[in-house]
Structure formats: structure tokens, C-alpha cells
Amino acid sequence: MRTISVKAQKNEYLVVIENDFSNLSNRIGEIFSGKIAVVYDQNTHALFSKEINKQLENFKSCEIVFPAGEESKSLQSFEKLLCFLAENKFTRADAILAVGGGVIGDLCGFVASSYMRGIKYMSCPTTLLSCVDSSIGGKTAVNLPQGKNLVGAFYAPSLVYVSLSSFDSLPKREIECGMGEIVKYAFLDCSITCEDIKKGDREEIVVKSLEIKKKVVETDEFDRGERAKLNLGHTVGHAVESLSAYAYSHGLCVAKGIAKIIEVSQKYYGFSDEKKDEMLALLNCYPFDLDIEFSSERILEKITVDKKAETDAISLVLIKDIANVEVVKLPFDKVKELF
Ligand SMILES: NC(=O)c1ccc[n+]([C@@H]2O[C@H](COP(=O)([O-])OP(=O)(O)OC[C@H]3O[C@@H](n4cnc5c(N)ncnc54)[C@H](O)[C@@H]3O)[C@@H](O)[C@H]2O)c1
């Protein structure tokens, strides 16, 4: 068992990393004794509700299940969950427990931030991605038809409980999705090594990723500077994700995005081919298919199309060296030249 403590402006919370759910009841009991609304998607309900119910035997609890997938991160789900809490007479002394991936986590966090102006939010992230990327840092949101994450709040959880064995049921695509973010962390901080990635020791890579994210979000909780570094590979990655009509997982697109950024960074900083190979070797520690079948022009078009309306420059996270990345604001012409 490992624990990480994260300091947010309004509270300090524990991330508990265990092999299974057997300590969940104790961990919740340490911070809270009220009523719990357990929120699942259909898949996580089928997989984990039995174990979770056993853990919550000594608490008053009720459950609600949403369809699996991004569609559940909507204003409709937001309203449904708020009404569920109200119908079940939840008060500010009560809590929500999210059991699922980033979709359920983002939805529950946002509802917790706004129901009665804030109730306790606890989560059991059950995807590798949500564990290493969204479980800490306090970003919560739902989507609008006009775009992703357009409504949300910064709201820190009270407890994050990771059961490593819950990842056993994840399909390959979801593992790859999390690994894209984990390899990204290896570019931000040397504590994750190629050996860690190749070995695939889940506890080790989860704990190290969370430690890296903790450092960044404690420095810049409200995303005003340092936190932008977490977007490494994401600007290109999102363009590839969209051009592929979401055929590739988000994490794979982030990895493809980092590959492109290595190329762009070499042109920008002028580092040697040996340095570039060292970076590519780190990226290849996980067997990603790094080919990008879309031309630089199409990627660039995708990246610039929205931004052009607002500004004539774009911020990219570039890699000076492993564990040395920086956010660089570049005029469109320069970006075009580098791509
Ligand atoms: N708040 C943040 O800081 C932050 C950061 C990154 C991503 N996100 C958000 O997270 C979402 C993506 O998260 P995600 O990739 O976890 O998606 P997800 O929640 O949709 O989960 C992916 C799929 O895996 C299934 N699943 C969950 N746990 C499982 C398990 N243990 N075994 C088998 N299947 C399981 C789900 O039912 C779903 O079908 C996006 O909406 C994204 O915007 C938020």
C-alpha cells in the first residue's frame, strides 16, 4: 500500500494506492461518516458494484448508473445526478463516490462542486488514464454540444482510492491510453525510466506518475502557467485524434504527438541527432505505433483553425531535453516553418 498526500488551496487529500478494494471502507471511515451516493457507468457497475457494496455495508449508501462513454459527460447527466442527490435528501454532510474512468470522475467532481455549493467528492479511478491523469488536480467538467469540457470547476477530492487490480479488466486500448500519459510524464521528470515502462510494474509507474502530477498541480493548481507543461504532445495529439475520427486512443495520439514535437523541437533548439534518438528511444519504451498518416499541413490546419480567430500565435510545449520541457508561444508563420 502507498499513499500520496496532495495539497490543494482548500484542503489536503490522500491518494491511496492498494491492490484491491479491501481497505476502502477503512479509508472512507477515516474522513467521513455520512451518506454516500455511489456513481458508476454500466461497465464499472457490472465489474465492481459487488465489491464496493461490501465495503460500504456500514455506511448509508445508494447508487446510480450512467451509460458508458463520453456522452455521459453532459449537462443532462449533470442534472440527473443533482436530482438524484436531492431526491435522496443528500445534505452538505454527505458525499459522492465516483467508481469509473475520467468520464464518471469529471461528472461527479463537477456535481460535487455545485450540489448545495459543494459536498465531499471521493473517487475510485478504474482506468489507468483516469488514475494517472484526472484523479488529482481538481479539474472537473462536462461537455456542451459546442465542445468538450466547456462547463466545469476546480474542485479537489477528499479521497482518491486506487485499486490496482481494477485495471486487470481493461482492454488493451485503455491500457495504451494510460501509457501515453505515463510516457509523457517520463518526458517531464526523470523519475520514470524506460526500465519502469518496459517492466510495466503498475504500482511503480502509477505512484511515480502521480508524484509528478502532484508536483505540477501543487505549483499551479488553477492552470495559470506550470500546468500547461502537462499538455506535452496534446496539441498535435488532439489534431491526430480528430483527423482519425477517434479511431486511435487518446493516449496513443499523445504519443504520436510527442513524436512530432520531438521533430519540431530539434528544428527549434537545434539539438543533435543523438539527442533526438535518445528522446525517440524513451518514447519507444512502450510499443506505440508512432506513424502519423496525416500530412503536416492537415495537422497544422487542424491546430490553427480555431486559434486563428482569436490570436496569431500558438503555445506549444517543446522538449529541450528529457525532463526539460518549456511552453513556447510561436507566431503561426514560425509554427508552419517548424512543421
Ligand atoms: N479532469 C481531468 O484532469 C482530466 C484529465 C484527463 C482526462 N479527463 C477526461 O477523462 C475522460 C476520459 O477518461 P477515460 O479514458 O477513463 O474514459 P472513460 O471513463 O470513458 O472510460 C473508458 C472506458 O473504460 C471502461 N472502464 C472503466 N473502468 C474499467 C475497468 N476497470 N475495466 C474495464 N473497463 C473499464 C468505461 O466503462 C469506458 O467504456 C475524458 O472525458 C477526458 O476529458 C479529465
Coordinates of C-alpha atoms and ligand atoms in Angstrom, one line a residue, residues 41-45 47-48 66-71 73 99-106 124-141 143 148-149 163 165-171 174 177-178 181 213 227 234 250, ligand 1:
D41 CA -21.1 3.7 -15.6
Q42 CA -22.6 0.4 -16.8
N43 CA -19.3 -1.3 -17.2
T44 CA -17.8 -0.4 -13.8
H45 CA -21.2 -1.2 -12.2
L47 CA -17.4 -5.1 -12.6
F48 CA -17.2 -3.5 -9.2
F66 CA -24.8 6.1 -16.3
P67 CA -24.2 4.7 -19.8
A68 CA -20.5 4.1 -20.5
G69 CA -18.8 6.6 -22.7
E70 CA -18.1 10.3 -23.3
E71 CA -21.9 11.0 -23.9
K73 CA -20.3 13.8 -19.5
V99 CA -16.3 4.5 -9.5
G100 CA -15.1 4.7 -13.1
G101 CA -12.9 6.3 -15.6
G102 CA -12.4 10.0 -16.4
V103 CA -16.0 10.4 -17.6
I104 CA -17.6 9.4 -14.3
G105 CA -14.9 11.2 -12.4
D106 CA -15.3 14.5 -14.2
C124 CA -12.0 5.2 -7.3
P125 CA -10.5 5.7 -10.7
T126 CA -10.8 2.5 -12.6
T127 CA -9.0 3.3 -15.8
L128 CA -5.2 3.8 -16.0
L129 CA -5.7 7.1 -17.7
S130 CA -8.1 8.5 -15.1
C131 CA -5.8 7.2 -12.3
V132 CA -2.7 8.9 -13.5
D133 CA -4.2 11.9 -15.3
S134 CA -7.5 13.0 -13.9
S135 CA -7.9 11.7 -10.4
I136 CA -5.8 14.5 -8.9
G137 CA -5.6 18.2 -9.8
G138 CA -9.2 19.1 -9.2
K139 CA -10.3 19.7 -12.8
T140 CA -13.9 18.7 -13.2
A141 CA -16.2 19.3 -16.2
N143 CA -19.2 18.8 -22.3
K148 CA -15.5 19.3 -24.6
N149 CA -15.1 20.4 -21.0
S163 CA -7.3 -0.4 -6.6
S165 CA -6.3 -4.9 -9.6
S166 CA -9.2 -2.9 -11.0
F167 CA -7.1 -2.3 -14.1
D168 CA -6.9 -6.1 -14.9
S169 CA -10.2 -5.9 -16.8
L170 CA -9.1 -3.0 -19.0
P171 CA -8.9 -3.8 -22.7
E174 CA -7.5 1.6 -22.5
C177 CA -4.4 5.2 -23.4
G178 CA -3.0 5.4 -19.9
E181 CA 0.2 9.8 -20.4
K213 CA 1.4 15.3 -11.4
R227 CA 0.4 23.2 -15.5
H234 CA -1.6 17.1 -26.7
H250 CA -6.2 9.4 -26.7
Ligands
LIG1 N1 -10.2 16.1 -15.1 C1 -9.0 16.0 -15.7 O1 -8.0 16.5 -15.3 C2 -8.9 15.0 -16.9 C3 -7.7 14.6 -17.4 C4 -7.7 13.7 -18.4 C5 -8.8 13.3 -19.0 N2 -10.0 13.7 -18.5 C6 -11.3 13.2 -19.1 O2 -11.4 11.8 -18.8 C7 -12.2 11.3 -19.8 C8 -11.5 10.0 -20.4 O3 -11.3 9.1 -19.3 P1 -11.2 7.6 -19.6 O4 -10.3 7.3 -20.7 O5 -11.1 6.9 -18.3 O6 -12.7 7.3 -20.2 P2 -14.0 6.5 -19.7 O7 -14.4 7.0 -18.3 O8 -15.0 6.7 -20.8 O9 -13.5 5.0 -19.6 C9 -13.2 4.3 -20.8 C10 -13.9 3.0 -20.9 O10 -13.4 2.1 -20.0 C11 -14.5 1.5 -19.3 N3 -13.9 1.1 -18.0 C12 -13.7 1.9 -16.9 N4 -13.0 1.1 -16.0 C13 -12.9 -0.1 -16.5 C14 -12.2 -1.3 -16.0 N5 -11.6 -1.3 -14.8 N6 -12.3 -2.4 -16.7 C15 -12.9 -2.4 -18.0 N7 -13.4 -1.3 -18.5 C16 -13.4 -0.2 -17.7 C17 -15.5 2.5 -19.2 O11 -16.8 2.0 -19.0 C18 -15.4 3.1 -20.6 O12 -16.1 2.3 -21.5 C19 -12.4 12.3 -20.9 O13 -13.7 12.9 -20.8 C20 -11.4 13.4 -20.5 O14 -11.8 14.7 -20.9 C21 -10.1 14.6 -17.4

